[in-house]
Short mmCIF file of C-alpha atoms in Angstrom, two decimals:
data_model
loop_
_atom_site.label_atom_id
_atom_site.label_comp_id
_atom_site.label_asym_id
_atom_site.label_seq_id
_atom_site.Cartn_x
_atom_site.Cartn_y
_atom_site.Cartn_z
CA UNK A 1 -27.42 -5.50 -41.37
CA UNK A 2 -26.25 -2.33 -42.92
CA UNK A 3 -28.85 -0.79 -41.12
CA UNK A 4 -28.01 -1.98 -37.96
CA UNK A 5 -24.44 -0.89 -38.31
CA UNK A 6 -25.49 2.85 -39.35
CA UNK A 7 -27.52 2.75 -36.38
CA UNK A 8 -25.26 1.59 -34.07
CA UNK A 9 -22.63 4.29 -35.45
CA UNK A 10 -24.83 7.28 -35.41
CA UNK A 11 -25.65 6.08 -31.22
CA UNK A 12 -21.94 6.05 -30.87
CA UNK A 13 -21.45 9.60 -32.59
CA UNK A 14 -24.57 10.89 -30.76
CA UNK A 15 -23.55 9.81 -27.30
CA UNK A 16 -19.74 11.03 -27.86
CA UNK A 17 -21.19 14.42 -28.16
CA UNK A 18 -23.00 14.26 -24.94
CA UNK A 19 -19.76 13.90 -23.26
CA UNK A 20 -19.01 17.15 -21.55
CA UNK A 21 -15.15 18.18 -22.30
CA UNK A 22 -12.92 20.32 -20.37
CA UNK A 23 -10.15 22.46 -21.34
CA UNK A 24 -7.14 21.85 -19.03
CA UNK A 25 -6.33 25.52 -18.69
CA UNK A 26 -10.02 26.73 -17.32
CA UNK A 27 -10.06 23.82 -14.29
CA UNK A 28 -8.29 22.95 -11.21
CA UNK A 29 -7.82 18.98 -11.14
CA UNK A 30 -7.40 17.75 -7.48
CA UNK A 31 -4.81 15.34 -7.21
CA UNK A 32 -4.80 14.83 -3.31
CA UNK A 33 -7.23 14.31 -0.88
CA UNK A 34 -6.27 14.51 2.75
CA UNK A 35 -8.73 13.38 5.75
CA UNK A 36 -7.89 14.53 9.44
CA UNK A 37 -10.79 13.25 11.79
CA UNK A 38 -11.22 15.58 14.41
CA UNK A 39 -14.30 13.97 16.49
CA UNK A 40 -17.80 14.15 16.29
CA UNK A 41 -17.91 12.65 12.87
CA UNK A 42 -16.37 16.06 11.59
CA UNK A 43 -13.35 15.98 9.52
CA UNK A 44 -10.61 18.60 8.33
CA UNK A 45 -10.57 18.00 4.68
CA UNK A 46 -7.69 19.32 2.27
CA UNK A 47 -7.18 19.01 -1.53
CA UNK A 48 -4.13 19.93 -3.30
CA UNK A 49 -4.18 20.79 -7.15
CA UNK A 50 -1.61 21.39 -9.57
CA UNK A 51 -1.53 24.45 -11.96
CA UNK A 52 -1.27 24.14 -15.38
CA UNK A 53 -0.78 27.59 -16.34
CA UNK A 54 1.95 28.56 -19.27
CA UNK A 55 5.09 28.91 -17.97
CA UNK A 56 5.45 26.20 -15.24
CA UNK A 57 8.56 25.15 -14.00
CA UNK A 58 10.79 22.79 -16.44
CA UNK A 59 11.25 19.47 -15.32
CA UNK A 60 8.23 19.26 -13.17
CA UNK A 61 6.04 16.83 -15.64
CA UNK A 62 3.92 19.37 -16.99
CA UNK A 63 2.32 20.30 -13.87
CA UNK A 64 4.79 22.74 -12.38
CA UNK A 65 4.34 25.50 -10.65
CA UNK A 66 2.91 29.01 -12.37
CA UNK A 67 5.15 31.72 -13.31
CA UNK A 68 3.11 33.84 -10.80
CA UNK A 69 1.31 32.68 -7.60
CA UNK A 70 -1.91 33.65 -8.41
CA UNK A 71 -3.32 30.38 -8.93
CA UNK A 72 -5.01 28.30 -5.97
CA UNK A 73 -3.08 25.06 -5.35
CA UNK A 74 -4.79 24.03 -1.95
CA UNK A 75 -8.08 24.39 -0.38
CA UNK A 76 -9.04 23.46 3.28
CA UNK A 77 -12.20 23.38 5.14
CA UNK A 78 -14.21 21.62 8.03
CA UNK A 79 -16.80 19.07 6.74
CA UNK A 80 -18.71 16.20 7.86
CA UNK A 81 -17.14 12.53 7.33
CA UNK A 82 -18.16 10.97 4.26
CA UNK A 83 -18.70 13.96 2.02
CA UNK A 84 -17.01 14.62 -1.06
CA UNK A 85 -14.14 17.25 -0.57
CA UNK A 86 -14.12 18.43 -4.16
CA UNK A 87 -17.92 19.35 -3.91
CA UNK A 88 -17.53 21.08 -0.17
CA UNK A 89 -14.52 23.01 -1.70
CA UNK A 90 -16.04 23.92 -5.06
CA UNK A 91 -17.31 27.45 -3.58
CA UNK A 92 -13.70 28.65 -2.73
CA UNK A 93 -12.40 27.74 -6.21
CA UNK A 94 -11.31 30.31 -8.96
CA UNK A 95 -11.90 27.75 -11.48
CA UNK A 96 -14.00 24.52 -11.55
CA UNK A 97 -12.62 21.54 -9.29
CA UNK A 98 -12.55 18.05 -10.81
CA UNK A 99 -11.26 14.92 -9.46
CA UNK A 100 -10.55 12.86 -12.25
CA UNK A 101 -6.71 13.06 -11.73
CA UNK A 102 -6.79 12.01 -8.03
CA UNK A 103 -3.55 10.15 -7.28
CA UNK A 104 -3.73 10.22 -3.51
CA UNK A 105 -6.25 9.91 -0.53
CA UNK A 106 -4.54 10.28 2.58
CA UNK A 107 -5.59 9.44 6.47
CA UNK A 108 -4.69 10.65 9.60
CA UNK A 109 -4.64 7.57 12.42
CA UNK A 110 -7.70 9.15 14.14
CA UNK A 111 -9.68 9.03 10.89
CA UNK A 112 -8.45 5.19 10.53
CA UNK A 113 -9.85 4.50 14.06
CA UNK A 114 -12.62 6.31 13.41
CA UNK A 115 -13.75 3.98 10.30
CA UNK A 116 -12.79 4.48 6.56
CA UNK A 117 -16.63 2.87 5.19
CA UNK A 118 -18.33 6.10 4.43
CA UNK A 119 -15.77 7.61 2.45
CA UNK A 120 -14.81 3.96 0.72
CA UNK A 121 -18.24 3.60 -0.19
CA UNK A 122 -18.57 7.21 -1.45
CA UNK A 123 -15.17 6.57 -3.38
CA UNK A 124 -16.53 3.34 -4.81
CA UNK A 125 -19.47 4.97 -6.58
CA UNK A 126 -17.42 7.75 -8.05
CA UNK A 127 -17.05 6.97 -11.71
CA UNK A 128 -14.42 10.06 -12.51
CA UNK A 129 -11.60 8.29 -10.35
CA UNK A 130 -9.34 5.85 -11.46
CA UNK A 131 -8.42 2.49 -9.47
CA UNK A 132 -4.61 3.16 -9.61
CA UNK A 133 -4.22 5.93 -6.83
CA UNK A 134 -2.81 5.02 -3.34
CA UNK A 135 -4.39 5.27 0.03
CA UNK A 136 -1.59 6.11 2.52
CA UNK A 137 -2.05 7.00 6.37
CA UNK A 138 -0.23 10.10 7.66
CA UNK A 139 1.89 10.12 10.70
CA UNK A 140 0.63 13.51 12.06
CA UNK A 141 -1.40 16.10 10.00
CA UNK A 142 -2.48 15.23 6.60
CA UNK A 143 -3.25 19.05 6.54
CA UNK A 144 0.64 19.93 7.55
CA UNK A 145 1.58 17.14 5.36
CA UNK A 146 -0.12 18.67 1.88
CA UNK A 147 0.32 22.33 2.59
CA UNK A 148 3.89 21.99 3.79
CA UNK A 149 7.18 23.33 1.81
CA UNK A 150 9.80 20.98 0.57
CA UNK A 151 12.86 20.76 -1.06
CA UNK A 152 11.42 19.66 -4.40
CA UNK A 153 9.81 21.81 -7.70
CA UNK A 154 7.12 19.22 -8.20
CA UNK A 155 3.55 19.50 -6.52
CA UNK A 156 3.35 17.56 -3.18
CA UNK A 157 0.84 14.98 -4.56
CA UNK A 158 3.19 13.72 -7.25
CA UNK A 159 6.18 14.24 -4.99
CA UNK A 160 4.42 11.72 -2.13
CA UNK A 161 2.97 9.16 -5.28
CA UNK A 162 6.38 8.89 -6.77
CA UNK A 163 7.78 8.02 -3.15
CA UNK A 164 5.03 5.27 -2.30
CA UNK A 165 5.73 4.08 -6.03
CA UNK A 166 9.59 3.73 -5.96
CA UNK A 167 9.61 1.93 -2.50
CA UNK A 168 6.86 -0.82 -3.84
CA UNK A 169 9.66 -1.64 -5.91
CA UNK A 170 11.83 -2.29 -3.08
CA UNK A 171 10.45 -3.31 0.49
CA UNK A 172 7.03 -2.09 0.92
CA UNK A 173 4.18 -4.36 -0.76
CA UNK A 174 2.11 -3.01 -3.42
CA UNK A 175 -1.29 -1.75 -2.90
CA UNK A 176 -3.67 0.79 -5.05
CA UNK A 177 -7.30 1.62 -4.68
CA UNK A 178 -7.93 -1.57 -7.09
CA UNK A 179 -6.23 -3.94 -4.71
CA UNK A 180 -7.24 -2.28 -1.42
CA UNK A 181 -11.13 -2.95 -2.47
CA UNK A 182 -10.00 -6.51 -3.59
CA UNK A 183 -8.96 -7.11 0.35
CA UNK A 184 -11.78 -4.58 1.68
CA UNK A 185 -14.69 -6.43 0.00
CA UNK A 186 -12.42 -9.63 -0.14
CA UNK A 187 -13.35 -13.05 0.93
CA UNK A 188 -11.36 -13.48 4.82
CA UNK A 189 -9.13 -10.78 3.80
CA UNK A 190 -8.09 -7.39 5.63
CA UNK A 191 -6.66 -4.17 3.78
CA UNK A 192 -3.60 -2.14 4.50
CA UNK A 193 -2.06 0.98 3.46
CA UNK A 194 1.48 2.84 3.51
CA UNK A 195 2.12 4.89 6.17
CA UNK A 196 3.93 8.34 5.49
CA UNK A 197 5.33 10.96 7.66
CA UNK A 198 6.70 14.64 6.83
CA UNK A 199 10.39 15.40 8.57
CA UNK A 200 11.23 18.64 8.13
CA UNK A 201 11.50 19.21 4.04
CA UNK A 202 11.00 15.92 3.38
CA UNK A 203 8.42 12.77 3.10
CA UNK A 204 9.57 9.47 4.41
CA UNK A 205 7.37 6.32 4.15
CA UNK A 206 7.77 4.44 8.02
CA UNK A 207 5.67 1.33 7.72
CA UNK A 208 2.24 -0.46 6.70
CA UNK A 209 -0.69 0.31 8.30
CA UNK A 210 -3.04 -2.51 9.09
CA UNK A 211 -7.13 -2.41 8.86
CA UNK A 212 -9.42 -4.73 10.28
CA UNK A 213 -11.86 -4.18 7.44
CA UNK A 214 -12.24 -0.73 7.37
CA UNK A 215 -10.72 0.31 11.01
CA UNK A 216 -6.95 0.80 12.04
CA UNK A 217 -5.62 -2.36 13.76
CA UNK A 218 -1.86 -1.35 14.13
CA UNK A 219 1.05 -1.33 12.11
CA UNK A 220 4.27 -2.83 10.75
CA UNK A 221 7.11 -0.42 11.40
CA UNK A 222 10.97 -0.95 10.45
CA UNK A 223 12.13 -2.06 6.64
CA UNK A 224 13.21 -5.45 7.92
CA UNK A 225 9.52 -6.18 9.09
CA UNK A 226 7.80 -4.59 6.07
CA UNK A 227 10.37 -7.33 4.00
CA UNK A 228 9.10 -9.87 5.70
CA UNK A 229 5.69 -8.93 5.49
CA UNK A 230 6.29 -8.39 1.66
CA UNK A 231 8.32 -11.76 1.24
CA UNK A 232 4.90 -13.60 3.09
CA UNK A 233 2.74 -11.37 0.14
CA UNK A 234 4.21 -11.60 -3.03
CA UNK A 235 6.95 -12.21 -5.32
CA UNK A 236 9.15 -9.30 -5.71
CA UNK A 237 12.98 -8.59 -6.23
CA UNK A 238 15.64 -5.40 -4.78
CA UNK A 239 14.41 -5.65 -1.14
CA UNK A 240 16.85 -5.09 1.44
CA UNK A 241 17.22 -7.15 4.72
CA UNK A 242 19.69 -6.07 7.30
CA UNK A 243 21.30 -9.06 9.02
CA UNK A 244 22.56 -8.45 12.28
CA UNK A 245 24.86 -11.74 12.53
CA UNK A 246 27.28 -10.52 15.63
CA UNK A 247 26.39 -7.57 17.68
CA UNK A 248 27.31 -4.38 15.98
CA UNK A 249 28.09 -6.38 12.92
CA UNK A 250 25.40 -6.69 9.93
CA UNK A 251 25.37 -7.81 6.48
CA UNK A 252 22.45 -6.70 3.81
CA UNK A 253 21.00 -9.32 1.69
CA UNK A 254 19.63 -7.90 -1.39
CA UNK A 255 17.12 -10.40 -2.67
CA UNK A 256 17.70 -10.61 -7.08
CA UNK A 257 14.40 -12.91 -6.57
CA UNK A 258 11.99 -14.01 -4.30
CA UNK A 259 9.24 -16.94 -4.28
CA UNK A 260 6.66 -17.66 -2.13
CA UNK A 261 4.25 -20.90 -1.94
CA UNK A 262 1.70 -21.72 0.37
CA UNK A 263 0.15 -25.24 1.01
CA UNK A 264 -2.48 -25.94 3.60
CA UNK A 265 -3.96 -28.96 5.37
CA UNK A 266 -7.00 -30.25 7.35
CA UNK A 267 -8.59 -26.87 6.34
CA UNK A 268 -12.19 -28.00 8.21
CA UNK A 269 -10.50 -29.23 11.57
CA UNK A 270 -10.31 -27.03 14.85
CA UNK A 271 -6.60 -26.54 13.99
CA UNK A 272 -5.66 -26.34 10.47
CA UNK A 273 -2.03 -26.38 9.24
CA UNK A 274 -0.62 -23.90 7.07
CA UNK A 275 2.76 -23.71 5.58
CA UNK A 276 4.82 -20.87 3.47
CA UNK A 277 7.81 -21.98 1.43
CA UNK A 278 9.60 -18.96 0.62
CA UNK A 279 13.11 -19.11 -1.73
CA UNK A 280 15.41 -16.30 -1.93
CA UNK A 281 18.20 -15.58 -4.40
CA UNK A 282 20.24 -12.78 -3.30
CA UNK A 283 23.37 -10.74 -3.00
CA UNK A 284 25.27 -9.68 0.09
CA UNK A 285 25.60 -5.90 0.07
CA UNK A 286 28.15 -4.19 2.60
CA UNK A 287 29.17 -7.30 4.26
CA UNK A 288 32.31 -7.38 6.40
CA UNK A 289 35.41 -7.54 4.28
CA UNK A 290 37.18 -10.01 6.67
CA UNK A 291 34.31 -12.61 6.02
CA UNK A 292 34.83 -14.78 2.88
CA UNK A 293 32.11 -16.61 0.81
CA UNK A 294 32.52 -19.60 2.68
CA UNK A 295 31.42 -17.81 6.02
CA UNK A 296 28.27 -16.50 3.94
CA UNK A 297 27.18 -19.75 2.69
CA UNK A 298 27.74 -21.52 6.25
CA UNK A 299 26.55 -20.52 9.46
CA UNK A 300 25.53 -16.69 8.53
CA UNK A 301 23.08 -18.00 6.19
CA UNK A 302 21.76 -20.77 8.00
CA UNK A 303 20.99 -18.39 10.95
CA UNK A 304 19.58 -15.52 8.36
CA UNK A 305 17.25 -18.46 7.37
CA UNK A 306 16.18 -19.25 10.92
CA UNK A 307 15.64 -15.53 11.90
CA UNK A 308 13.36 -15.18 8.95
CA UNK A 309 11.28 -18.31 9.46
CA UNK A 310 11.16 -17.23 13.34
CA UNK A 311 10.08 -13.30 12.49
CA UNK A 312 7.36 -14.69 10.03
CA UNK A 313 5.95 -17.32 12.12
CA UNK A 314 5.86 -14.39 15.04
CA UNK A 315 4.14 -11.75 12.55
CA UNK A 316 1.55 -14.15 11.34
CA UNK A 317 1.06 -15.13 15.33
CA UNK A 318 0.39 -11.33 16.07
CA UNK A 319 -2.30 -11.22 12.88
CA UNK A 320 -3.99 -14.38 14.63
CA UNK A 321 -4.01 -12.82 17.79
CA UNK A 322 -5.42 -9.46 16.36
CA UNK A 323 -7.71 -11.47 14.24
CA UNK A 324 -6.61 -9.74 11.38
CA UNK A 325 -5.94 -11.39 8.10
CA UNK A 326 -3.63 -9.46 5.69
CA UNK A 327 -2.12 -12.12 3.84
CA UNK A 328 -5.69 -13.48 2.96
CA UNK A 329 -4.82 -16.99 4.71
CA UNK A 330 -8.59 -17.58 4.95
CA UNK A 331 -9.01 -17.53 1.37
CA UNK A 332 -5.56 -19.96 0.90
CA UNK A 333 -7.13 -22.29 3.16
CA UNK A 334 -10.52 -22.31 1.44
CA UNK A 335 -8.52 -23.30 -2.02
CA UNK A 336 -6.99 -26.34 -0.63
CA UNK A 337 -10.10 -27.44 1.33
CA UNK A 338 -13.19 -29.33 -0.32
CA UNK A 339 -16.62 -28.39 0.94
CA UNK A 340 -14.58 -25.73 3.29
CA UNK A 341 -16.66 -24.47 6.71
CA UNK A 342 -16.28 -20.75 5.66
CA UNK A 343 -18.78 -19.85 8.48
CA UNK A 344 -16.55 -21.22 11.62
CA UNK A 345 -13.24 -20.07 10.01
CA UNK A 346 -12.91 -16.76 11.95
CA UNK A 347 -13.15 -19.01 15.35
CA UNK A 348 -10.63 -21.53 13.96
CA UNK A 349 -8.13 -18.92 12.45
CA UNK A 350 -6.48 -18.01 15.44
CA UNK A 351 -5.76 -21.67 16.41
CA UNK A 352 -4.16 -22.51 12.91
CA UNK A 353 -0.53 -23.43 13.13
CA UNK A 354 1.72 -21.49 10.63
CA UNK A 355 5.01 -22.71 9.86
CA UNK A 356 7.78 -21.06 7.59
CA UNK A 357 10.59 -22.44 5.62
CA UNK A 358 13.18 -20.28 3.96
CA UNK A 359 15.84 -20.86 1.69
CA UNK A 360 18.45 -18.78 0.49
CA UNK A 361 20.78 -19.14 -2.17
CA UNK A 362 23.53 -16.57 -1.87
CA UNK A 363 24.49 -15.49 -5.73
CA UNK A 364 27.22 -12.96 -5.07
CA UNK A 365 29.02 -11.57 -2.06
CA UNK A 366 30.12 -8.33 -3.00
CA UNK A 367 33.80 -7.51 -3.20
CA UNK A 368 34.64 -10.37 -0.69
CA UNK A 369 36.36 -13.66 -1.68
#
């Protein structure tokens, strides 16, 4: 036994000695990749890199701008679809470029329409890259977004990463490379990703891009619609829904918590039945000061519940028309059905009856009585 343990320890020591180490000041670590499809299987590929040179800007998270402008922080070229941008841009690097800290992969709409199959296959085989990076669609050009100037000192990759991360704590659904691959390779599910856009010297997140397997199938735009999508997708809190209870008069509902539960019946029938039950506990923010607590808990609450139910059913109906399933309803029905007939599900999915039941419990109504 002692001989075995000694042999294992010796093996670990020998293996650890084989791992190549890098000095952070001697490499350029790509933190974001941008893919702009330009037709004929070609893309404009762009990468950005922070500079870890001594004298970086204070408060930039350790990766700020260098004291001089001598370090390369972005590179771009035209290449063919499915090739590693880090490898193709290596010849332009003043130091070795690595992809070990990749945070973002961005695609323009034309690239999503062309299909992500090649780049996803390539990225899935890359052991250097972690699974917590974000994939996102860019309204406009990835090159313009990644090489633009902004009212912030931190690198663009971290700016865009933080933008997506903090919005996922509110209205936008959570997604990263790991969950994207789960939906991409999963049973009867389709992936999705956030949409970001450059507006002057700022970035904004504008919606959710829907995919049918690896190709663009449409988008969910507007904060209210994204709120509904997230409410159908996951349990969350701190989201906002703007409700217009009269023409020109609004209240803002902030959910303290929301819980979604599904049930399915007749899963092997030509028209399966799916029910979503959503319970929301929330605050009324920015309410009309002339309204009372009683007003909120009577007609306004009931009408808001009906609006959410109607919009949820409409959203799922649109998914069925496009024959996409970002909510994973096929997998849900399978879990409720003994001897589920998976081979005919794609034909039966558009005919499934979806119903939503929403219950809202208003906990606080701001400063109104």
